[in-house]
Amino acid sequence: MATADSLRRRFLLAGGTIGFGFGAVVDTVIFHLTLQTHHLLSGYYDPYSLDGYRTNVMFDGLFLIATLAITCVGFGLLWRVVNGTDRRFSTTYLLGSVLVGASVFNVYDGVVDHYVLDLHNVVHGTEAWNPHWVVVSVILLALGLGLLRVADGPVRPRNTDARHLE
């Protein structure tokens, strides 16, 4: 039988993995494909030329497939944690861990992809929005960590008292 501490770590990892993948999916669908403010490799392939645009959209699609796979792995991890246990899991803790995972992706994207590797900017042709992206991502990270703190713990034994069911 897994200990509460082991379940907490596994639950946090599952939620964080779901959040990391889902944060990337949301970024790709909204900013890359719908609004088209940036593409994954627009720092290397001109998004205003037809060949550059097609290359960027192809890599956006490949990135979307990869991040959907990460999200699915997270759901698989979550299923393994909750399946067959006699413990109840905190929804607040799960939401906090998902938000932390999504924020970690956004902070990584904002710092590494926008500044270190210069893969792309938040908006094509300007770095003006990059700091805002990082600041909002750090605020979301703090919110996720706050949810983890206020949660009454990720796991607790189920109440099997028959009077509780009445």
PDB file of C-alpha atoms in Angstrom:
ATOM      1  CA  MET A   1       0.000   0.000   0.000  1.00  0.00           C
ATOM      2  CA  ALA A   2       1.357   3.401  -0.992  1.00  0.00           C
ATOM      3  CA  THR A   3       2.005   5.949   1.732  1.00  0.00           C
ATOM      4  CA  ALA A   4       0.203   9.303   1.763  1.00  0.00           C
ATOM      5  CA  ASP A   5       3.498  11.062   0.980  1.00  0.00           C
ATOM      6  CA  SER A   6       4.125   8.793  -2.011  1.00  0.00           C
ATOM      7  CA  LEU A   7       0.584   9.364  -3.278  1.00  0.00           C
ATOM      8  CA  ARG A   8       1.006  13.139  -2.839  1.00  0.00           C
ATOM      9  CA  ARG A   9       4.180  13.172  -4.929  1.00  0.00           C
ATOM     10  CA  ARG A  10       2.651  10.988  -7.633  1.00  0.00           C
ATOM     11  CA  PHE A  11      -0.550  13.079  -7.657  1.00  0.00           C
ATOM     12  CA  LEU A  12       1.513  16.290  -7.948  1.00  0.00           C
ATOM     13  CA  LEU A  13       3.567  14.792 -10.795  1.00  0.00           C
ATOM     14  CA  ALA A  14       0.426  13.664 -12.634  1.00  0.00           C
ATOM     15  CA  GLY A  15      -1.288  17.040 -12.303  1.00  0.00           C
ATOM     16  CA  GLY A  16       1.897  18.905 -13.176  1.00  0.00           C
ATOM     17  CA  THR A  17       2.415  16.773 -16.287  1.00  0.00           C
ATOM     18  CA  ILE A  18      -1.193  17.362 -17.373  1.00  0.00           C
ATOM     19  CA  GLY A  19      -0.728  21.093 -16.801  1.00  0.00           C
ATOM     20  CA  PHE A  20       2.613  21.276 -18.612  1.00  0.00           C
ATOM     21  CA  GLY A  21       1.202  19.563 -21.690  1.00  0.00           C
ATOM     22  CA  PHE A  22      -2.140  21.375 -21.567  1.00  0.00           C
ATOM     23  CA  GLY A  23      -0.450  24.767 -21.112  1.00  0.00           C
ATOM     24  CA  ALA A  24       1.543  24.107 -24.272  1.00  0.00           C
ATOM     25  CA  VAL A  25      -1.575  22.923 -26.129  1.00  0.00           C
ATOM     26  CA  VAL A  26      -3.452  26.104 -25.185  1.00  0.00           C
ATOM     27  CA  ASP A  27      -0.478  28.267 -26.227  1.00  0.00           C
ATOM     28  CA  THR A  28      -0.199  26.476 -29.564  1.00  0.00           C
ATOM     29  CA  VAL A  29      -3.905  26.522 -30.379  1.00  0.00           C
ATOM     30  CA  ILE A  30      -4.522  30.135 -29.320  1.00  0.00           C
ATOM     31  CA  PHE A  31      -1.311  32.003 -30.156  1.00  0.00           C
ATOM     32  CA  HIS A  32       0.263  29.867 -32.887  1.00  0.00           C
ATOM     33  CA  LEU A  33      -2.731  28.649 -34.873  1.00  0.00           C
ATOM     34  CA  THR A  34      -5.714  30.897 -34.111  1.00  0.00           C
ATOM     35  CA  LEU A  35      -4.289  34.379 -33.489  1.00  0.00           C
ATOM     36  CA  GLN A  36      -1.036  33.610 -35.349  1.00  0.00           C
ATOM     37  CA  THR A  37       0.909  36.120 -33.252  1.00  0.00           C
ATOM     38  CA  HIS A  38       3.873  33.772 -33.233  1.00  0.00           C
ATOM     39  CA  HIS A  39       4.935  30.374 -34.451  1.00  0.00           C
ATOM     40  CA  LEU A  40       7.321  27.882 -32.900  1.00  0.00           C
ATOM     41  CA  LEU A  41      10.295  28.679 -35.129  1.00  0.00           C
ATOM     42  CA  SER A  42       9.402  32.149 -36.401  1.00  0.00           C
ATOM     43  CA  GLY A  43      12.768  33.377 -35.141  1.00  0.00           C
ATOM     44  CA  TYR A  44      14.397  31.156 -37.797  1.00  0.00           C
ATOM     45  CA  TYR A  45      11.794  30.899 -40.570  1.00  0.00           C
ATOM     46  CA  ASP A  46      10.167  34.105 -41.794  1.00  0.00           C
ATOM     47  CA  PRO A  47       6.440  33.765 -40.991  1.00  0.00           C
ATOM     48  CA  TYR A  48       5.596  36.340 -43.696  1.00  0.00           C
ATOM     49  CA  SER A  49       6.930  34.279 -46.610  1.00  0.00           C
ATOM     50  CA  LEU A  50       4.875  31.353 -47.900  1.00  0.00           C
ATOM     51  CA  ASP A  51       7.674  28.814 -47.373  1.00  0.00           C
ATOM     52  CA  GLY A  52       8.438  30.179 -43.901  1.00  0.00           C
ATOM     53  CA  TYR A  53       4.773  30.195 -42.948  1.00  0.00           C
ATOM     54  CA  ARG A  54       4.274  26.614 -44.121  1.00  0.00           C
ATOM     55  CA  THR A  55       7.397  25.463 -42.252  1.00  0.00           C
ATOM     56  CA  ASN A  56       6.271  27.228 -39.079  1.00  0.00           C
ATOM     57  CA  VAL A  57       2.764  25.762 -39.244  1.00  0.00           C
ATOM     58  CA  MET A  58       4.216  22.276 -39.779  1.00  0.00           C
ATOM     59  CA  PHE A  59       6.431  22.618 -36.691  1.00  0.00           C
ATOM     60  CA  ASP A  60       3.496  24.091 -34.738  1.00  0.00           C
ATOM     61  CA  GLY A  61       1.496  20.975 -35.640  1.00  0.00           C
ATOM     62  CA  LEU A  62       4.318  18.629 -34.625  1.00  0.00           C
ATOM     63  CA  PHE A  63       4.687  20.539 -31.370  1.00  0.00           C
ATOM     64  CA  LEU A  64       0.932  20.255 -30.791  1.00  0.00           C
ATOM     65  CA  ILE A  65       1.077  16.480 -31.288  1.00  0.00           C
ATOM     66  CA  ALA A  66       3.979  16.205 -28.835  1.00  0.00           C
ATOM     67  CA  THR A  67       2.262  18.319 -26.196  1.00  0.00           C
ATOM     68  CA  LEU A  68      -0.994  16.385 -26.575  1.00  0.00           C
ATOM     69  CA  ALA A  69       1.069  13.242 -25.950  1.00  0.00           C
ATOM     70  CA  ILE A  70       2.529  14.816 -22.786  1.00  0.00           C
ATOM     71  CA  THR A  71      -1.000  15.682 -21.629  1.00  0.00           C
ATOM     72  CA  CYS A  72      -2.112  12.093 -22.242  1.00  0.00           C
ATOM     73  CA  VAL A  73       0.872  10.786 -20.264  1.00  0.00           C
ATOM     74  CA  GLY A  74      -0.238  13.043 -17.409  1.00  0.00           C
ATOM     75  CA  PHE A  75      -3.757  11.621 -17.524  1.00  0.00           C
ATOM     76  CA  GLY A  76      -2.266   8.121 -17.542  1.00  0.00           C
ATOM     77  CA  LEU A  77      -0.215   8.966 -14.461  1.00  0.00           C
ATOM     78  CA  LEU A  78      -3.311  10.393 -12.773  1.00  0.00           C
ATOM     79  CA  TRP A  79      -5.312   7.275 -13.578  1.00  0.00           C
ATOM     80  CA  ARG A  80      -2.585   5.086 -12.080  1.00  0.00           C
ATOM     81  CA  VAL A  81      -2.607   7.134  -8.876  1.00  0.00           C
ATOM     82  CA  VAL A  82      -6.359   7.190  -8.290  1.00  0.00           C
ATOM     83  CA  ASN A  83      -7.344   3.793  -9.705  1.00  0.00           C
ATOM     84  CA  GLY A  84      -7.883   1.177  -7.059  1.00  0.00           C
ATOM     85  CA  THR A  85      -7.007   3.260  -4.015  1.00  0.00           C
ATOM     86  CA  ASP A  86      -9.222   3.727  -1.006  1.00  0.00           C
ATOM     87  CA  ARG A  87      -8.202   7.376  -0.672  1.00  0.00           C
ATOM     88  CA  ARG A  88     -10.003  10.564  -1.660  1.00  0.00           C
ATOM     89  CA  PHE A  89      -8.103  13.164  -3.647  1.00  0.00           C
ATOM     90  CA  SER A  90      -8.397  16.936  -3.348  1.00  0.00           C
ATOM     91  CA  THR A  91      -9.723  18.729  -6.425  1.00  0.00           C
ATOM     92  CA  THR A  92      -8.088  21.951  -5.216  1.00  0.00           C
ATOM     93  CA  TYR A  93      -4.727  20.195  -5.010  1.00  0.00           C
ATOM     94  CA  LEU A  94      -5.199  18.770  -8.496  1.00  0.00           C
ATOM     95  CA  LEU A  95      -6.120  22.188  -9.941  1.00  0.00           C
ATOM     96  CA  GLY A  96      -3.122  23.724  -8.191  1.00  0.00           C
ATOM     97  CA  SER A  97      -0.769  21.115  -9.602  1.00  0.00           C
ATOM     98  CA  VAL A  98      -2.227  21.538 -13.124  1.00  0.00           C
ATOM     99  CA  LEU A  99      -1.809  25.318 -12.853  1.00  0.00           C
ATOM    100  CA  VAL A 100       1.763  24.900 -11.621  1.00  0.00           C
ATOM    101  CA  GLY A 101       2.545  22.605 -14.564  1.00  0.00           C
ATOM    102  CA  ALA A 102       1.027  25.013 -17.097  1.00  0.00           C
ATOM    103  CA  SER A 103       2.894  27.918 -15.517  1.00  0.00           C
ATOM    104  CA  VAL A 104       6.191  26.032 -15.551  1.00  0.00           C
ATOM    105  CA  PHE A 105       5.710  25.513 -19.296  1.00  0.00           C
ATOM    106  CA  ASN A 106       4.953  29.209 -19.800  1.00  0.00           C
ATOM    107  CA  VAL A 107       7.924  30.383 -17.713  1.00  0.00           C
ATOM    108  CA  TYR A 108      10.186  27.962 -19.611  1.00  0.00           C
ATOM    109  CA  ASP A 109       8.741  29.142 -22.934  1.00  0.00           C
ATOM    110  CA  GLY A 110       9.102  32.795 -21.967  1.00  0.00           C
ATOM    111  CA  VAL A 111      12.667  32.554 -20.715  1.00  0.00           C
ATOM    112  CA  VAL A 112      14.272  29.791 -22.791  1.00  0.00           C
ATOM    113  CA  ASP A 113      12.351  29.973 -26.095  1.00  0.00           C
ATOM    114  CA  HIS A 114      11.939  33.761 -26.206  1.00  0.00           C
ATOM    115  CA  TYR A 115      15.257  34.924 -24.724  1.00  0.00           C
ATOM    116  CA  VAL A 116      17.875  32.161 -24.653  1.00  0.00           C
ATOM    117  CA  LEU A 117      17.153  30.301 -27.918  1.00  0.00           C
ATOM    118  CA  ASP A 118      15.340  33.197 -29.638  1.00  0.00           C
ATOM    119  CA  LEU A 119      12.959  30.699 -31.279  1.00  0.00           C
ATOM    120  CA  HIS A 120      10.137  33.219 -31.375  1.00  0.00           C
ATOM    121  CA  ASN A 121       8.648  36.240 -29.631  1.00  0.00           C
ATOM    122  CA  VAL A 122       5.141  36.563 -28.213  1.00  0.00           C
ATOM    123  CA  VAL A 123       4.317  38.818 -31.175  1.00  0.00           C
ATOM    124  CA  HIS A 124       6.187  38.568 -34.497  1.00  0.00           C
ATOM    125  CA  GLY A 125       8.772  41.275 -34.998  1.00  0.00           C
ATOM    126  CA  THR A 126       8.835  42.734 -31.485  1.00  0.00           C
ATOM    127  CA  GLU A 127      10.209  41.722 -28.111  1.00  0.00           C
ATOM    128  CA  ALA A 128       7.916  44.204 -26.340  1.00  0.00           C
ATOM    129  CA  TRP A 129       5.459  41.540 -25.127  1.00  0.00           C
ATOM    130  CA  ASN A 130       8.057  38.993 -23.947  1.00  0.00           C
ATOM    131  CA  PRO A 131       8.474  40.448 -20.418  1.00  0.00           C
ATOM    132  CA  HIS A 132       4.692  40.570 -19.965  1.00  0.00           C
ATOM    133  CA  TRP A 133       4.484  36.884 -20.889  1.00  0.00           C
ATOM    134  CA  VAL A 134       7.025  35.973 -18.235  1.00  0.00           C
ATOM    135  CA  VAL A 135       5.407  38.176 -15.562  1.00  0.00           C
ATOM    136  CA  VAL A 136       1.925  36.733 -16.162  1.00  0.00           C
ATOM    137  CA  SER A 137       3.416  33.219 -16.150  1.00  0.00           C
ATOM    138  CA  VAL A 138       5.130  33.824 -12.800  1.00  0.00           C
ATOM    139  CA  ILE A 139       1.866  35.218 -11.358  1.00  0.00           C
ATOM    140  CA  LEU A 140       0.026  32.083 -12.527  1.00  0.00           C
ATOM    141  CA  LEU A 141       2.779  29.965 -10.978  1.00  0.00           C
ATOM    142  CA  ALA A 142       2.307  31.774  -7.650  1.00  0.00           C
ATOM    143  CA  LEU A 143      -1.455  31.197  -7.905  1.00  0.00           C
ATOM    144  CA  GLY A 144      -0.912  27.482  -8.513  1.00  0.00           C
ATOM    145  CA  LEU A 145       1.498  27.222  -5.579  1.00  0.00           C
ATOM    146  CA  GLY A 146      -1.044  29.106  -3.456  1.00  0.00           C
ATOM    147  CA  LEU A 147      -3.731  26.578  -4.366  1.00  0.00           C
ATOM    148  CA  LEU A 148      -1.396  23.755  -3.343  1.00  0.00           C
ATOM    149  CA  ARG A 149      -0.823  25.450   0.037  1.00  0.00           C
ATOM    150  CA  VAL A 150      -4.500  26.057   0.807  1.00  0.00           C
ATOM    151  CA  ALA A 151      -5.621  22.601  -0.282  1.00  0.00           C
ATOM    152  CA  ASP A 152      -6.451  20.417   2.685  1.00  0.00           C
ATOM    153  CA  GLY A 153      -3.893  17.918   1.497  1.00  0.00           C
ATOM    154  CA  PRO A 154      -3.979  15.894  -1.705  1.00  0.00           C
ATOM    155  CA  VAL A 155      -5.152  12.636  -0.142  1.00  0.00           C
ATOM    156  CA  ARG A 156      -7.175  11.537   2.848  1.00  0.00           C
ATOM    157  CA  PRO A 157      -8.806   8.254   3.832  1.00  0.00           C
ATOM    158  CA  ARG A 158     -12.338   7.725   2.622  1.00  0.00           C
ATOM    159  CA  ASN A 159     -15.009   8.061   5.264  1.00  0.00           C
ATOM    160  CA  THR A 160     -16.449   4.579   5.538  1.00  0.00           C
ATOM    161  CA  ASP A 161     -18.638   5.402   8.531  1.00  0.00           C
ATOM    162  CA  ALA A 162     -22.189   4.300   7.671  1.00  0.00           C
ATOM    163  CA  ARG A 163     -23.661   7.323   9.483  1.00  0.00           C
ATOM    164  CA  HIS A 164     -21.866   9.602   7.028  1.00  0.00           C
ATOM    165  CA  LEU A 165     -23.819   8.044   4.155  1.00  0.00           C
ATOM    166  CA  GLU A 166     -27.197   8.939   5.625  1.00  0.00           C
TER     167      GLU A 166
END
